[in-house]
Coordinates of C-alpha atoms in Angstrom, one line a residue:
X221 CA 0.0 0.0 0.0
X222 CA 1.4 3.3 -1.1
X223 CA 0.1 6.7 0.2
X224 CA 0.5 9.3 -2.5
X225 CA 0.7 12.9 -1.2
X226 CA -0.4 15.8 -3.5
X227 CA 0.3 19.4 -2.6
X228 CA -2.1 22.2 -3.2
X229 CA -1.9 25.9 -2.0
X230 CA -4.1 25.0 1.1
X231 CA -3.9 21.3 1.6
X232 CA -1.7 18.2 1.5
X233 CA -4.0 15.6 0.1
X234 CA -3.5 11.8 0.6
X235 CA -4.5 9.2 -2.0
X236 CA -4.7 5.4 -1.8
X237 CA -5.1 3.7 -5.1
X238 CA -6.1 7.0 -6.8
X239 CA -8.8 7.7 -4.2
X240 CA -8.6 10.8 -2.0
X241 CA -8.6 9.5 1.6
X242 CA -7.3 12.4 3.7
X243 CA -6.1 16.0 3.9
X244 CA -4.1 18.2 6.1
X245 CA -5.1 21.9 5.9
X246 CA -2.4 24.5 6.3
X247 CA -1.6 28.2 5.9
X248 CA 1.8 29.6 5.0
X249 CA 2.9 33.1 6.0
X250 CA 6.5 34.2 5.4
X251 CA 8.6 31.5 6.9
X252 CA 5.9 29.9 9.1
X253 CA 3.6 27.0 8.2
X254 CA 0.5 26.6 10.4
X255 CA -1.0 23.1 10.4
X256 CA -4.7 23.6 10.9
X257 CA -6.6 20.4 10.6
X258 CA -6.0 16.8 9.6
X259 CA -8.8 14.5 8.4
X260 CA -8.6 10.9 7.2
X261 CA -11.6 8.9 5.9
X262 CA -12.7 6.2 8.4
X263 CA -11.9 3.4 5.9
X264 CA -8.3 4.6 5.7
X265 CA -7.7 5.1 9.4
X266 CA -4.8 3.0 10.8
X267 CA -3.0 2.8 7.5
X268 CA -0.5 5.6 8.2
X269 CA -2.3 8.2 6.1
X270 CA -2.3 10.9 8.8
X271 CA 1.3 10.2 9.6
X272 CA 2.4 10.5 6.0
X273 CA 0.5 13.8 5.7
X274 CA 2.2 15.2 8.9
X275 CA 5.6 14.0 7.9
X276 CA 5.4 15.4 4.4
X277 CA 4.4 18.8 5.7
X278 CA 7.2 18.8 8.2
X279 CA 9.8 17.6 5.8
X280 CA 8.7 20.3 3.3
X281 CA 9.0 22.9 6.0
X282 CA 12.4 21.7 7.0
X283 CA 13.6 21.7 3.4
X284 CA 12.4 25.3 3.0
X285 CA 13.8 26.6 6.2
X286 CA 10.4 27.2 7.7
X287 CA 9.0 26.9 11.2
X288 CA 5.8 25.1 12.1
X289 CA 2.8 26.0 14.3
X290 CA 1.0 22.7 15.0
X291 CA -2.5 24.0 15.8
X292 CA -3.9 20.7 14.6
X293 CA -4.0 18.2 17.5
X294 CA -3.0 15.3 15.3
X295 CA 0.1 17.1 14.0
X296 CA 1.0 18.2 17.5
X297 CA 0.8 14.6 18.8
X298 CA 2.7 13.3 15.8
X299 CA 5.6 15.7 16.6
X300 CA 5.5 14.6 20.3
X301 CA 5.9 11.0 19.1
X302 CA 8.7 11.9 16.7
X303 CA 10.9 14.4 18.7
X304 CA 13.4 14.7 15.8
X305 CA 10.8 17.2 14.4
X306 CA 10.4 19.2 17.6
X307 CA 13.1 21.8 16.4
X308 CA 10.6 23.0 13.7
X309 CA 8.0 24.0 16.2
X310 CA 7.4 27.7 17.0
X311 CA 4.6 29.6 18.6

């Protein structure tokens, strides 16, 4: 099973077998990315979709030299479970 992540100006979208199964909404201002909300379809829960969304946003932020405000409880919890991303957090 491969989770494909597509980027749009407001969302990271997750696809399984071509079907959209999740999204992570965000806003970008200057060098700060705010993770607003993560949602995964019930049928795709437990398959790592939310984690891939969070990790992709965080990896992109790191590559761009941006900081992250994890307003989304899922992203905040994911960072707490993966402390190697804690250096990205601001605010």
